[in-house]
């Protein structure tokens, strides 16, 4: 009979073991809370970045339209022979192109921030999944059997259909 010769106090935890387990549980809970708060913070940042990126795209589209209008005005002024309007249009065009370059640079920076945050969230999720898998006791050996096929257990033969019966009427 199992446990006949075992020490009855063998499975009783000491107070120190209980304290250590409780402290470990509290530390894990604090770490989980901190991770959840960090994830929420990153998600909020990501949402704000998407809003900013969309606004930069809108401003870039408007600035490109303004540049097209200015270029058309310069061409029209040149055909009309109005050199003063051409010179003024060129100055406006130079300013508009500089503004467009600044907008594109800002959009690129925000996109890089977005990519960084997304990569961080992906890594955090991977880490959480890996910890969950580790804690579950599941191993790669469970997933990869030799030959990649799951073999039936011994004595677990596939059932054979019953022999054909003749109808005797």
CSV table of C-alpha atoms in Angstrom, one decimal:
chain,number,residue,atom,x,y,z
A,1,UNK,CA,0.0,0.0,0.0
A,2,UNK,CA,1.5,3.4,-1.0
A,3,UNK,CA,2.6,5.6,1.9
A,4,UNK,CA,2.7,2.8,4.5
A,5,UNK,CA,6.4,3.4,5.3
A,6,UNK,CA,6.4,7.1,4.6
A,7,UNK,CA,6.9,9.9,7.1
A,8,UNK,CA,3.5,11.6,7.7
A,9,UNK,CA,5.2,15.0,8.0
A,10,UNK,CA,7.0,14.6,4.7
A,11,UNK,CA,4.3,16.5,2.8
A,12,UNK,CA,3.7,19.2,5.4
A,13,UNK,CA,5.2,22.5,4.4
A,14,UNK,CA,7.2,24.5,6.8
A,15,UNK,CA,6.3,28.0,7.6
A,16,UNK,CA,9.3,29.3,5.7
A,17,UNK,CA,8.2,27.3,2.6
A,18,UNK,CA,4.7,28.9,2.9
A,19,UNK,CA,6.2,32.3,3.3
A,20,UNK,CA,8.5,31.8,0.2
A,21,UNK,CA,5.6,30.5,-1.9
A,22,UNK,CA,3.4,33.4,-0.9
A,23,UNK,CA,6.1,36.0,-1.6
A,24,UNK,CA,6.7,34.3,-5.0
A,25,UNK,CA,3.0,34.5,-5.8
A,26,UNK,CA,2.9,38.2,-4.8
A,27,UNK,CA,5.9,39.0,-6.9
A,28,UNK,CA,4.4,37.2,-9.9
A,29,UNK,CA,1.1,39.1,-9.4
A,30,UNK,CA,3.1,42.4,-9.2
A,31,UNK,CA,5.0,41.5,-12.3
A,32,UNK,CA,1.9,40.5,-14.2
A,33,UNK,CA,0.2,43.8,-13.2
A,34,UNK,CA,3.2,45.8,-14.3
A,35,UNK,CA,3.3,44.0,-17.6
A,36,UNK,CA,-0.4,44.6,-18.2
A,37,UNK,CA,0.0,48.3,-17.3
A,38,UNK,CA,3.0,48.6,-19.7
A,39,UNK,CA,1.0,46.8,-22.5
A,40,UNK,CA,-1.9,49.2,-21.9
A,41,UNK,CA,0.5,52.2,-22.0
A,42,UNK,CA,2.1,51.0,-25.2
A,43,UNK,CA,-1.4,50.3,-26.8
A,44,UNK,CA,-2.4,53.9,-25.9
A,45,UNK,CA,0.8,55.2,-27.4
A,46,UNK,CA,0.2,53.2,-30.5
A,47,UNK,CA,-3.3,54.6,-30.9
A,48,UNK,CA,-2.0,58.1,-30.6
A,49,UNK,CA,0.7,57.4,-33.2
A,50,UNK,CA,-1.8,56.1,-35.6
A,51,UNK,CA,-3.8,59.3,-35.2
A,52,UNK,CA,-0.7,61.5,-35.7
A,53,UNK,CA,0.4,59.5,-38.7
A,54,UNK,CA,-3.0,59.9,-40.3
A,55,UNK,CA,-2.9,63.6,-39.7
A,56,UNK,CA,0.6,63.8,-41.3
A,57,UNK,CA,-0.7,61.9,-44.3
A,58,UNK,CA,-3.6,64.3,-44.6
A,59,UNK,CA,-1.3,67.4,-44.4
A,60,UNK,CA,1.1,65.9,-46.9
A,61,UNK,CA,-1.8,65.3,-49.4
A,62,UNK,CA,-2.9,68.9,-48.9
A,63,UNK,CA,0.6,70.3,-49.3
A,64,UNK,CA,1.2,68.3,-52.5
A,65,UNK,CA,-2.1,69.7,-53.8
A,66,UNK,CA,-0.9,73.2,-52.9
A,67,UNK,CA,2.4,72.6,-54.7
A,68,UNK,CA,0.6,71.5,-57.8
A,69,UNK,CA,-1.5,74.6,-57.8
A,70,UNK,CA,1.6,76.8,-57.3
A,71,UNK,CA,3.4,75.0,-60.1
A,72,UNK,CA,0.4,75.6,-62.4
A,73,UNK,CA,0.3,79.3,-61.4
A,74,UNK,CA,4.0,79.6,-62.2
A,75,UNK,CA,3.5,78.1,-65.6
A,76,UNK,CA,0.6,80.3,-66.3
A,77,UNK,CA,2.5,83.4,-65.2
A,78,UNK,CA,5.5,82.4,-67.4
A,79,UNK,CA,3.2,82.0,-70.4
A,80,UNK,CA,1.7,85.4,-69.7
A,81,UNK,CA,5.2,86.9,-69.5
A,82,UNK,CA,4.7,88.1,-65.9
A,83,UNK,CA,8.2,87.7,-64.4
A,84,UNK,CA,7.3,89.2,-61.1
A,85,UNK,CA,4.6,86.6,-60.6
A,86,UNK,CA,7.0,83.8,-61.6
A,87,UNK,CA,9.6,85.0,-59.1
A,88,UNK,CA,7.0,85.2,-56.3
A,89,UNK,CA,5.6,81.8,-57.2
A,90,UNK,CA,9.1,80.3,-57.1
A,91,UNK,CA,9.6,81.6,-53.6
A,92,UNK,CA,6.2,80.2,-52.5
A,93,UNK,CA,7.1,76.9,-54.2
A,94,UNK,CA,10.4,76.7,-52.4
A,95,UNK,CA,8.7,77.2,-49.0
A,96,UNK,CA,6.0,74.7,-49.8
A,97,UNK,CA,8.5,72.0,-50.8
A,98,UNK,CA,10.5,72.6,-47.6
A,99,UNK,CA,7.3,72.3,-45.5
A,100,UNK,CA,6.5,69.1,-47.4
A,101,UNK,CA,9.9,67.7,-46.7
A,102,UNK,CA,9.4,68.5,-42.9
A,103,UNK,CA,6.0,66.8,-42.9
A,104,UNK,CA,7.4,63.7,-44.6
A,105,UNK,CA,10.3,63.5,-42.1
A,106,UNK,CA,7.9,63.8,-39.2
A,107,UNK,CA,5.7,61.1,-40.7
A,108,UNK,CA,8.7,58.8,-41.1
A,109,UNK,CA,9.7,59.4,-37.5
A,110,UNK,CA,6.2,58.5,-36.2
A,111,UNK,CA,6.1,55.4,-38.4
A,112,UNK,CA,9.5,54.3,-37.0
A,113,UNK,CA,8.1,54.9,-33.4
A,114,UNK,CA,5.0,52.8,-34.4
A,115,UNK,CA,7.2,50.0,-35.7
A,116,UNK,CA,9.3,50.0,-32.5
A,117,UNK,CA,6.2,49.8,-30.3
A,118,UNK,CA,4.6,47.1,-32.4
A,119,UNK,CA,7.8,45.1,-32.3
A,120,UNK,CA,8.0,45.5,-28.5
A,121,UNK,CA,4.4,44.3,-28.1
A,122,UNK,CA,5.0,41.3,-30.4
A,123,UNK,CA,8.1,40.4,-28.3
A,124,UNK,CA,6.1,40.8,-25.1
A,125,UNK,CA,3.4,38.5,-26.4
A,126,UNK,CA,5.9,35.9,-27.6
A,127,UNK,CA,7.5,35.9,-24.1
A,128,UNK,CA,4.1,35.5,-22.4
A,129,UNK,CA,3.2,32.6,-24.7
A,130,UNK,CA,6.6,31.0,-24.1
A,131,UNK,CA,6.1,31.3,-20.3
A,132,UNK,CA,2.6,29.8,-20.6
A,133,UNK,CA,3.9,26.9,-22.7
A,134,UNK,CA,6.8,26.4,-20.2
A,135,UNK,CA,4.4,26.5,-17.2
A,136,UNK,CA,2.0,24.0,-18.9
A,137,UNK,CA,4.8,21.3,-19.1
A,138,UNK,CA,4.3,21.0,-22.9
A,139,UNK,CA,7.6,20.3,-24.7
A,140,UNK,CA,8.8,20.2,-28.3
A,141,UNK,CA,9.1,16.5,-28.0
A,142,UNK,CA,5.3,16.4,-27.4
A,143,UNK,CA,4.8,18.2,-30.7
A,144,UNK,CA,7.3,16.4,-32.8
A,145,UNK,CA,7.1,12.7,-32.8
A,146,UNK,CA,9.6,10.7,-34.7
A,147,UNK,CA,8.7,10.6,-38.4
A,148,UNK,CA,6.2,13.4,-37.8
A,149,UNK,CA,3.3,10.9,-37.3
A,150,UNK,CA,1.4,9.9,-34.3
A,151,UNK,CA,1.5,6.1,-34.0
A,152,UNK,CA,-1.3,4.2,-32.3
A,153,UNK,CA,-0.6,2.7,-28.9
A,154,UNK,CA,0.3,-1.0,-28.8
A,155,UNK,CA,-2.8,-3.2,-29.0
A,156,UNK,CA,-4.7,-0.4,-30.5
A,157,UNK,CA,-5.3,-1.9,-33.9
A,158,UNK,CA,-7.7,-0.4,-36.4
A,159,UNK,CA,-11.0,-2.2,-36.2
A,160,UNK,CA,-11.8,-4.5,-39.1
A,161,UNK,CA,-15.3,-4.5,-40.7
A,162,UNK,CA,-17.5,-7.5,-39.8
A,163,UNK,CA,-17.6,-10.3,-42.3
A,164,UNK,CA,-20.3,-10.1,-44.9
A,165,UNK,CA,-23.4,-11.9,-43.9
A,166,UNK,CA,-25.6,-13.8,-46.3
A,167,UNK,CA,-29.3,-13.2,-46.2
A,168,UNK,CA,-31.1,-16.5,-45.9
A,169,UNK,CA,-34.6,-15.2,-46.3
